[in-house]
Structure formats: structure tokens, C-alpha cells
PDB file of C-alpha atoms in Angstrom:
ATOM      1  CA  UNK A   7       0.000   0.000   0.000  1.00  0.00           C
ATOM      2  CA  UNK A   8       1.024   3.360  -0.988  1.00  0.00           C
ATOM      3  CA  UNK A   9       1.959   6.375   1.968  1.00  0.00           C
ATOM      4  CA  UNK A  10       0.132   9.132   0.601  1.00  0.00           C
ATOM      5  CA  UNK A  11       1.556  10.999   3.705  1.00  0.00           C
ATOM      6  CA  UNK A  12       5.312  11.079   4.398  1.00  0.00           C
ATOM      7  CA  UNK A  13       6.457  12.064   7.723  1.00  0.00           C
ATOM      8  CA  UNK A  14       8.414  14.787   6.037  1.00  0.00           C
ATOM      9  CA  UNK A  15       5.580  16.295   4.759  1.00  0.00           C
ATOM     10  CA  UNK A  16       3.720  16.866   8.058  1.00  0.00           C
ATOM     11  CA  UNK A  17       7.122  17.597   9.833  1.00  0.00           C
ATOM     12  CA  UNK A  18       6.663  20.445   7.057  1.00  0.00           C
ATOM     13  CA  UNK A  19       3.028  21.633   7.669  1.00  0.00           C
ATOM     14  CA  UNK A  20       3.477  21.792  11.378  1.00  0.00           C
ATOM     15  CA  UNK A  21       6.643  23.790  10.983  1.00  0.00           C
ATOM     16  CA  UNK A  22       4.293  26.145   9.101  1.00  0.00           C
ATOM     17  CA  UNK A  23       1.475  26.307  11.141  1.00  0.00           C
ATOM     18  CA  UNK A  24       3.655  26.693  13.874  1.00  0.00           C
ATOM     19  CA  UNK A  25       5.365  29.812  11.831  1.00  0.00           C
ATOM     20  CA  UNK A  26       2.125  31.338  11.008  1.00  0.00           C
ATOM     21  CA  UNK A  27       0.674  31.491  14.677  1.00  0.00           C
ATOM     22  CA  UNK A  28       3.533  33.016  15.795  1.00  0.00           C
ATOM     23  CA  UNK A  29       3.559  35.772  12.907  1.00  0.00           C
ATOM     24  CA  UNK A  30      -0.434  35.907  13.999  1.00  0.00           C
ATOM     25  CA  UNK A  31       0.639  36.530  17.750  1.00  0.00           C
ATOM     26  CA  UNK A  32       3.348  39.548  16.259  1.00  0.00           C
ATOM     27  CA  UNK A  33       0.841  41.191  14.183  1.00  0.00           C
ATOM     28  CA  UNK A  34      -2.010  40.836  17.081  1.00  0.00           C
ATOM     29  CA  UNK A  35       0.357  43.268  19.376  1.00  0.00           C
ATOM     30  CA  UNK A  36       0.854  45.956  16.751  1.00  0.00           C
ATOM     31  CA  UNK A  37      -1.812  48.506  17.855  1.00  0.00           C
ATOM     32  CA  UNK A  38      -2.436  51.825  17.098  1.00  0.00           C
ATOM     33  CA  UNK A  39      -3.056  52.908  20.424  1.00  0.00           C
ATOM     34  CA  UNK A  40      -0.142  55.390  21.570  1.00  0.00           C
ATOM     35  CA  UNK A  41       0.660  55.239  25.520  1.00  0.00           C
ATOM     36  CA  UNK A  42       3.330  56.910  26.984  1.00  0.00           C
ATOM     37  CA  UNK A  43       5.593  56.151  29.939  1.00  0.00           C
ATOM     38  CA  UNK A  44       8.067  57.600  31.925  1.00  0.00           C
ATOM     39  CA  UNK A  45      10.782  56.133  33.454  1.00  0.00           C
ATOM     40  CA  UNK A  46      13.774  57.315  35.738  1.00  0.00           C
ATOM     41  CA  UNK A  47      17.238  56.192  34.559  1.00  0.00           C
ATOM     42  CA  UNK A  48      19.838  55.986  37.548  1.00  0.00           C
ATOM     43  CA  UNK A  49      23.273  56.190  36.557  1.00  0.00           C
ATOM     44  CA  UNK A  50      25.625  53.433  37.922  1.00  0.00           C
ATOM     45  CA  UNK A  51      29.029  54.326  38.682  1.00  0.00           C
ATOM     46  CA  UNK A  52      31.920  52.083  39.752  1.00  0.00           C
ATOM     47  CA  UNK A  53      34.968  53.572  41.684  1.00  0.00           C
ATOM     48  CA  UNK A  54      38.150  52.988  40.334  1.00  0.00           C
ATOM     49  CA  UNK A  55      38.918  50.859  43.391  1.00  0.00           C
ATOM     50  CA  UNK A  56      36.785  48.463  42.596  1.00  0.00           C
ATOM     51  CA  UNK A  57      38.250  47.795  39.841  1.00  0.00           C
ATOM     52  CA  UNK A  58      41.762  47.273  41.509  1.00  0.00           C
ATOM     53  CA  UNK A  59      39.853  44.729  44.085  1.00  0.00           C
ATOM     54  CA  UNK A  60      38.307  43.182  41.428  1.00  0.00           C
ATOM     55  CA  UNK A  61      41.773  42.338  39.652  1.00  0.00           C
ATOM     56  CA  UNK A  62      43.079  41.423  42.799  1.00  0.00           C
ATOM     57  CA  UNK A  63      40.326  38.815  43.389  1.00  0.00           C
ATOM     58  CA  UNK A  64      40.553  37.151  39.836  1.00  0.00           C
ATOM     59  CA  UNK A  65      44.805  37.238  40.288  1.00  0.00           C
ATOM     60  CA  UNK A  66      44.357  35.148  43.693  1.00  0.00           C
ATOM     61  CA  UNK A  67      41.338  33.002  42.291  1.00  0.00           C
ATOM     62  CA  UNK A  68      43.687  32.373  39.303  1.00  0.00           C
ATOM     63  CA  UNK A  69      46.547  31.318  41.671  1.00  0.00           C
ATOM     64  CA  UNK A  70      45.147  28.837  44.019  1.00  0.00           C
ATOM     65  CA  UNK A  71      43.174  26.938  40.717  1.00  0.00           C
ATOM     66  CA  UNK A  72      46.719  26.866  38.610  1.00  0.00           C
ATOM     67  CA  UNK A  73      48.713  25.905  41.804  1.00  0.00           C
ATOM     68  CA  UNK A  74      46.293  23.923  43.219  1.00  0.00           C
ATOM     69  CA  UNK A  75      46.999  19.981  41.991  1.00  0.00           C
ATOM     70  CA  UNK A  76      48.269  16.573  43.624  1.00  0.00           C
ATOM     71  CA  UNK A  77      50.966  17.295  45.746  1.00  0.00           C
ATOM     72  CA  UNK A  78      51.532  13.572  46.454  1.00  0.00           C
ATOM     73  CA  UNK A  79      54.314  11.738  44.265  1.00  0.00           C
ATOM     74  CA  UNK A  80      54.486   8.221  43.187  1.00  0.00           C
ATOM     75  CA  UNK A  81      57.260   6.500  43.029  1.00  0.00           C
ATOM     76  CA  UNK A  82      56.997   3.107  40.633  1.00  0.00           C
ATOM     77  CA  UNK A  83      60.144   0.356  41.529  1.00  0.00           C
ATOM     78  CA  UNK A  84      60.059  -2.201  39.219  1.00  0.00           C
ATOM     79  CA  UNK A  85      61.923  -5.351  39.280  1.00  0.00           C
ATOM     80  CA  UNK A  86      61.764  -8.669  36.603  1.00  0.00           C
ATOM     81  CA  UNK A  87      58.209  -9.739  37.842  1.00  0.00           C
ATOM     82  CA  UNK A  88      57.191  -8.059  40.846  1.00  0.00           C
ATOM     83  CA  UNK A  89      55.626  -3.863  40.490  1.00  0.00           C
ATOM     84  CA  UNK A  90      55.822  -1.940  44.114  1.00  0.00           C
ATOM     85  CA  UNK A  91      54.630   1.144  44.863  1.00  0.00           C
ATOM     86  CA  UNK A  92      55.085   3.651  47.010  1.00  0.00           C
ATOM     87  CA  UNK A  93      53.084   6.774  47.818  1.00  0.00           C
TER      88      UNK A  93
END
């Protein structure tokens, strides 16, 4: 028996109907009805110092992850059959 309708096909048509309620939604908020709002900006300003603590942070949080590994060392002795180690 012959598919009439491939799964491509309605992969397709949902893709669209998908694309054309969202479009719908977009157009639906466009209104012609003006309304206007104030709003108070504040102006953020950051001290110079900060900046300097800041750097200061990073350097030491940059220190302790590069420095920061197994301090213990293995030491492998082998002989003809036998493998020893010791930590």
C-alpha cells in the first residue's frame, strides 16, 4: 500500500502552522493605540577601586586553581616480575 503521507511532509506543515501562529501573535500586538511612559534612569558608577579589588580577586582566584593539583608523588620500583609502589 502506498503512503500518501510522508512524515516529512507533516514535519513540514506543522513547521508552518507553527510559523504562522507566531507571525499571527506579532501582528495581534501591533496597535495603534499610543501610551506613553516615563521612566527614571539611575546612573551606575563604579569607583576605580573596585576595579583594583576586582583584579586582585581574579589574580588570587587564578593562583590557588593553577597551583592547586596533587601534591603527592608516586614512586613506581620495578623489578623482573614483581611492580611496588610507594606513595
Amino acid at each position: 500500500m502506498k503512503k500518501y503521507v510522508s512524515i516529512a511532509s507533516l514535519k513540514n506543515a506543522f513547521a508552518l502552522f507553527v510559523f504562522s501562529f507566531i507571525q499571527l501573535m506579532v501582528f495581534a500586538q501591533d496597535s495603534s493605540v499610543t501610551t506613553t511612559t516615563t521612566t527614571k534612569e539611575t546612573k551606575v558608577v563604579i569607583e576605580p577601586w573596585m576595579y583594583v579589588v576586582g583584579g586582585i580577586v581574579l589574580l588570587i582566584l587564578l593562583i590557588a586553581l593553577l597551583r592547586g593539583g596533587s601534591k603527592e608523588k608516586v614512586v613506581v620500583n620495578r623489578t623482573s616480575n614483581t611492580t611496588t609502589r610507594e606513595i
